[in-house]
Amino acid sequence: MRASSQAALDQARERWEPVLRQVGGRGVALGEQLFAVVDLLDGSASLRRALTEPTRSGQDKAGLVQHLLGGRVDAEVADLLGGLARERWSTDADLADAVESLAVTTVLAAAESAGRLAVVEDESYRLARILTDERELRLAVSDKHADPARRAELVETVLAGKVAPETAMLAARAARAPRGQPVPSLLRRVADLAAARREHLVGSVTSAVPLTREQIDRLAAILRRRYDRAVQVHVGIDPAVVGGLRVQVGDDVIDATLASRLAEVRRRVAG
């Protein structure tokens, strides 16, 4: 997302946060409404263009939102979307991406209100790991030829009673409408957004063997000094790394595995 669109999203988040503190558990319903708007935008290029046309006045675009959605969504959602329509967007696709991000944030705020935000963060990360490691399950929930509703139903069936309701909802949504993204990546983004609400970063660590609590705490302290913020460390096991660790924090990747070093040696020999 380009700078102007990111600025528009940031301003919308700032306006939306006071609302989220007031709606509590209603956030799940509001999030579902926002996801429905994402589907509407994805399904109509003409609507996206109408709501992001730079030569059209913000008031006119907000009026279009009210005409289309007034009475069909809660007043808070209509106000949020009207505000988004008044902003300037680099591309029309950025508007749909912004609404999706706000939808996830809204569901996470509901989890926070219920005291489950940390649980949703951890579960989303673990689900992303499982789908990354379990190829058959990943293919089943990502099959482009399958009915989206069936993909979502599969996720709901697998997770029923095993995770927080917000986790189940967001995972089913990722399977139903991945919007061109891998489902594990969408779940990692959920974990990252949850971590941001909890004011820390997420460190995804891959090791050949399990780490002790002391090792995890030491790594978290090192990452905190590096990023000047608390980092929640999640560890996954992959024997293919051979030795050492692979650490990812946001877009930063620190690959200190023996496998990566051997691959580098092979490249240099071959080159």
Short mmCIF file of C-alpha atoms in Angstrom, two decimals, residues 8-230:
data_model
loop_
_atom_site.label_atom_id
_atom_site.label_comp_id
_atom_site.label_asym_id
_atom_site.label_seq_id
_atom_site.Cartn_x
_atom_site.Cartn_y
_atom_site.Cartn_z
CA ALA A 8 -5.64 7.34 4.83
CA LEU A 9 -5.83 3.97 6.60
CA ASP A 10 -3.91 5.28 9.61
CA GLN A 11 -6.29 8.22 9.95
CA ALA A 12 -9.28 5.88 9.70
CA ARG A 13 -7.82 3.67 12.44
CA GLU A 14 -7.38 6.69 14.68
CA ARG A 15 -11.03 7.68 14.22
CA TRP A 16 -12.23 4.09 14.62
CA GLU A 17 -10.47 3.25 17.88
CA PRO A 18 -12.80 5.29 20.17
CA VAL A 19 -15.75 3.50 18.58
CA LEU A 20 -14.16 0.10 19.20
CA ARG A 21 -13.71 0.92 22.88
CA GLN A 22 -17.46 1.57 23.12
CA VAL A 23 -18.97 -1.31 21.11
CA GLY A 24 -17.34 -4.16 23.06
CA GLY A 25 -18.57 -7.56 21.92
CA ARG A 26 -20.55 -5.99 19.09
CA GLY A 27 -17.24 -5.71 17.32
CA VAL A 28 -17.67 -9.21 15.89
CA ALA A 29 -20.92 -8.23 14.16
CA LEU A 30 -19.37 -4.97 12.93
CA GLY A 31 -16.37 -6.89 11.63
CA GLU A 32 -18.66 -9.23 9.71
CA GLN A 33 -20.37 -6.22 8.13
CA LEU A 34 -17.02 -4.79 7.09
CA PHE A 35 -15.99 -8.12 5.55
CA ALA A 36 -19.25 -8.08 3.57
CA VAL A 37 -18.29 -4.63 2.27
CA VAL A 38 -14.90 -6.01 1.20
CA ASP A 39 -16.72 -8.67 -0.82
CA LEU A 40 -18.92 -5.97 -2.35
CA LEU A 41 -15.89 -3.90 -3.36
CA ASP A 42 -14.01 -6.91 -4.70
CA GLY A 43 -17.02 -7.80 -6.83
CA SER A 44 -17.47 -4.38 -8.42
CA ALA A 45 -14.63 -2.50 -10.07
CA SER A 46 -17.03 0.30 -10.98
CA LEU A 47 -17.98 0.81 -7.33
CA ARG A 48 -14.32 0.89 -6.28
CA ARG A 49 -13.61 3.50 -8.92
CA ALA A 50 -16.64 5.56 -7.94
CA LEU A 51 -15.52 5.64 -4.30
CA THR A 52 -11.88 6.48 -5.06
CA GLU A 53 -12.20 8.83 -8.05
CA PRO A 54 -9.95 11.79 -7.14
CA THR A 55 -11.96 14.30 -9.20
CA ARG A 56 -15.15 13.45 -7.33
CA SER A 57 -15.83 15.37 -4.11
CA GLY A 58 -15.48 13.59 -0.80
CA GLN A 59 -19.00 14.61 0.13
CA ASP A 60 -20.37 13.10 -3.06
CA LYS A 61 -18.54 9.80 -2.44
CA ALA A 62 -19.68 9.68 1.19
CA GLY A 63 -23.23 10.28 -0.05
CA LEU A 64 -22.89 7.29 -2.36
CA VAL A 65 -21.86 5.13 0.60
CA GLN A 66 -24.92 6.29 2.53
CA HIS A 67 -27.17 5.59 -0.46
CA LEU A 68 -25.82 2.06 -0.91
CA LEU A 69 -25.38 0.99 2.70
CA GLY A 70 -27.56 3.23 4.83
CA GLY A 71 -29.90 0.99 6.83
CA ARG A 72 -28.04 -2.15 5.72
CA VAL A 73 -25.14 -1.83 8.15
CA ASP A 74 -24.86 -0.40 11.63
CA ALA A 75 -24.49 3.37 11.86
CA GLU A 76 -20.90 3.08 13.10
CA VAL A 77 -19.89 1.09 10.02
CA ALA A 78 -21.66 3.49 7.67
CA ASP A 79 -19.85 6.43 9.28
CA LEU A 80 -16.50 4.66 9.02
CA LEU A 81 -17.02 3.86 5.34
CA GLY A 82 -18.17 7.39 4.61
CA GLY A 83 -14.95 8.67 6.14
CA LEU A 84 -12.91 6.24 4.07
CA ALA A 85 -14.65 7.42 0.90
CA ARG A 86 -13.62 11.00 1.66
CA GLU A 87 -9.92 10.02 1.78
CA ARG A 88 -7.55 9.93 -1.19
CA TRP A 89 -6.38 6.47 -2.31
CA SER A 90 -3.42 5.59 -4.50
CA THR A 91 -5.38 2.81 -6.23
CA ASP A 92 -8.97 1.65 -5.99
CA ALA A 93 -7.77 -1.75 -4.70
CA ASP A 94 -6.26 -0.03 -1.66
CA LEU A 95 -9.72 0.91 -0.41
CA ALA A 96 -10.84 -2.73 -0.23
CA ASP A 97 -7.55 -3.68 1.45
CA ALA A 98 -8.08 -0.95 4.04
CA VAL A 99 -11.63 -2.08 4.81
CA GLU A 100 -10.39 -5.66 5.23
CA SER A 101 -7.65 -4.53 7.63
CA LEU A 102 -10.19 -2.56 9.66
CA ALA A 103 -12.51 -5.58 9.70
CA VAL A 104 -9.79 -7.74 11.25
CA THR A 105 -8.94 -4.99 13.73
CA THR A 106 -12.61 -4.74 14.71
CA VAL A 107 -12.87 -8.46 15.47
CA LEU A 108 -9.62 -8.31 17.44
CA ALA A 109 -10.99 -5.40 19.47
CA ALA A 110 -13.97 -7.59 20.37
CA ALA A 111 -11.57 -10.31 21.49
CA GLU A 112 -9.70 -7.74 23.55
CA SER A 113 -12.95 -6.63 25.19
CA ALA A 114 -13.62 -10.27 26.11
CA GLY A 115 -10.10 -10.78 27.48
CA ARG A 116 -9.12 -13.16 24.66
CA LEU A 117 -6.76 -11.06 22.55
CA ALA A 118 -3.58 -12.86 23.67
CA VAL A 119 -5.28 -16.20 23.01
CA VAL A 120 -6.32 -15.14 19.49
CA GLU A 121 -2.79 -13.98 18.74
CA ASP A 122 -1.27 -17.26 19.85
CA GLU A 123 -3.89 -19.41 18.12
CA SER A 124 -3.63 -17.52 14.84
CA TYR A 125 0.13 -17.92 14.81
CA ARG A 126 -0.14 -21.64 15.61
CA LEU A 127 -2.73 -22.19 12.89
CA ALA A 128 -0.46 -20.46 10.39
CA ARG A 129 2.35 -22.80 11.41
CA ILE A 130 0.14 -25.88 11.14
CA LEU A 131 -1.08 -24.93 7.68
CA THR A 132 2.48 -24.22 6.56
CA ASP A 133 3.64 -27.63 7.77
CA GLU A 134 0.58 -29.72 6.83
CA ARG A 135 0.44 -29.64 3.04
CA GLU A 136 -2.81 -31.61 2.59
CA LEU A 137 -4.72 -29.43 5.04
CA ARG A 138 -3.26 -26.27 3.48
CA LEU A 139 -4.34 -27.39 0.01
CA ALA A 140 -7.82 -28.26 1.28
CA VAL A 141 -8.46 -24.81 2.75
CA SER A 142 -6.84 -23.05 -0.23
CA ASP A 143 -8.36 -25.03 -3.12
CA LYS A 144 -9.39 -22.41 -5.68
CA HIS A 145 -11.72 -24.88 -7.36
CA ALA A 146 -13.67 -25.61 -4.18
CA ASP A 147 -16.75 -23.67 -3.12
CA PRO A 148 -15.57 -20.87 -0.79
CA ALA A 149 -18.36 -21.70 1.64
CA ARG A 150 -17.15 -25.31 1.80
CA ARG A 151 -13.60 -24.17 2.55
CA ALA A 152 -14.88 -22.01 5.38
CA GLU A 153 -17.07 -24.86 6.65
CA LEU A 154 -14.04 -27.16 6.72
CA VAL A 155 -12.12 -24.70 8.87
CA GLU A 156 -15.10 -24.18 11.19
CA THR A 157 -15.51 -27.95 11.59
CA VAL A 158 -11.83 -28.53 12.33
CA LEU A 159 -11.66 -25.68 14.86
CA ALA A 160 -15.07 -26.13 16.52
CA GLY A 161 -14.69 -25.87 20.28
CA LYS A 162 -10.88 -25.84 20.07
CA VAL A 163 -10.10 -22.13 19.65
CA ALA A 164 -11.54 -18.76 20.64
CA PRO A 165 -14.61 -17.76 18.60
CA GLU A 166 -12.77 -14.79 17.11
CA THR A 167 -9.94 -17.05 15.95
CA ALA A 168 -12.40 -19.44 14.33
CA MET A 169 -14.20 -16.59 12.59
CA LEU A 170 -11.04 -15.00 11.20
CA ALA A 171 -9.60 -18.35 10.09
CA ALA A 172 -12.86 -19.26 8.32
CA ARG A 173 -12.87 -15.84 6.66
CA ALA A 174 -9.29 -16.37 5.45
CA ALA A 175 -10.30 -19.69 3.88
CA ARG A 176 -13.50 -18.28 2.37
CA ALA A 177 -11.96 -15.15 0.85
CA PRO A 178 -8.14 -15.22 0.78
CA ARG A 179 -8.13 -12.45 -1.85
CA GLY A 180 -5.10 -13.86 -3.63
CA GLN A 181 -3.06 -14.38 -0.46
CA PRO A 182 -1.91 -17.70 1.10
CA VAL A 183 -4.12 -18.56 4.08
CA PRO A 184 -1.11 -18.98 6.43
CA SER A 185 0.03 -15.45 5.51
CA LEU A 186 -3.40 -14.07 6.36
CA LEU A 187 -3.33 -15.79 9.74
CA ARG A 188 0.15 -14.45 10.45
CA ARG A 189 -1.17 -10.98 9.66
CA VAL A 190 -3.96 -11.53 12.19
CA ALA A 191 -1.32 -12.46 14.76
CA ASP A 192 0.71 -9.36 13.87
CA LEU A 193 -2.30 -7.06 14.21
CA ALA A 194 -3.16 -8.66 17.54
CA ALA A 195 0.43 -8.15 18.68
CA ALA A 196 0.28 -4.51 17.63
CA ARG A 197 -2.85 -4.03 19.77
CA ARG A 198 -0.93 -5.58 22.66
CA GLU A 199 1.97 -3.22 21.85
CA HIS A 200 4.60 -5.76 21.02
CA LEU A 201 6.11 -7.44 17.96
CA VAL A 202 5.95 -11.10 16.97
CA GLY A 203 9.12 -13.08 16.43
CA SER A 204 8.63 -16.25 14.38
CA VAL A 205 11.48 -18.62 15.21
CA THR A 206 12.26 -21.85 13.39
CA SER A 207 14.58 -24.34 15.06
CA ALA A 208 15.62 -27.93 14.41
CA VAL A 209 14.98 -28.84 18.05
CA PRO A 210 12.72 -27.47 20.81
CA LEU A 211 14.11 -24.50 22.74
CA THR A 212 14.13 -24.29 26.51
CA ARG A 213 12.23 -21.56 28.32
CA GLU A 214 15.57 -19.99 29.21
CA GLN A 215 16.67 -19.93 25.57
CA ILE A 216 13.36 -18.39 24.47
CA ASP A 217 13.60 -15.71 27.16
CA ARG A 218 17.19 -14.93 26.17
CA LEU A 219 16.21 -14.65 22.49
CA ALA A 220 13.27 -12.39 23.39
CA ALA A 221 15.65 -10.11 25.32
CA ILE A 222 18.04 -9.93 22.35
CA LEU A 223 15.20 -9.07 19.97
CA ARG A 224 13.85 -6.46 22.37
CA ARG A 225 17.21 -4.68 22.34
CA ARG A 226 17.38 -4.90 18.55
CA TYR A 227 13.87 -3.52 17.91
CA ASP A 228 13.47 -1.42 21.06
CA ARG A 229 10.10 -3.06 21.67
CA ALA A 230 8.87 -6.19 23.44
#
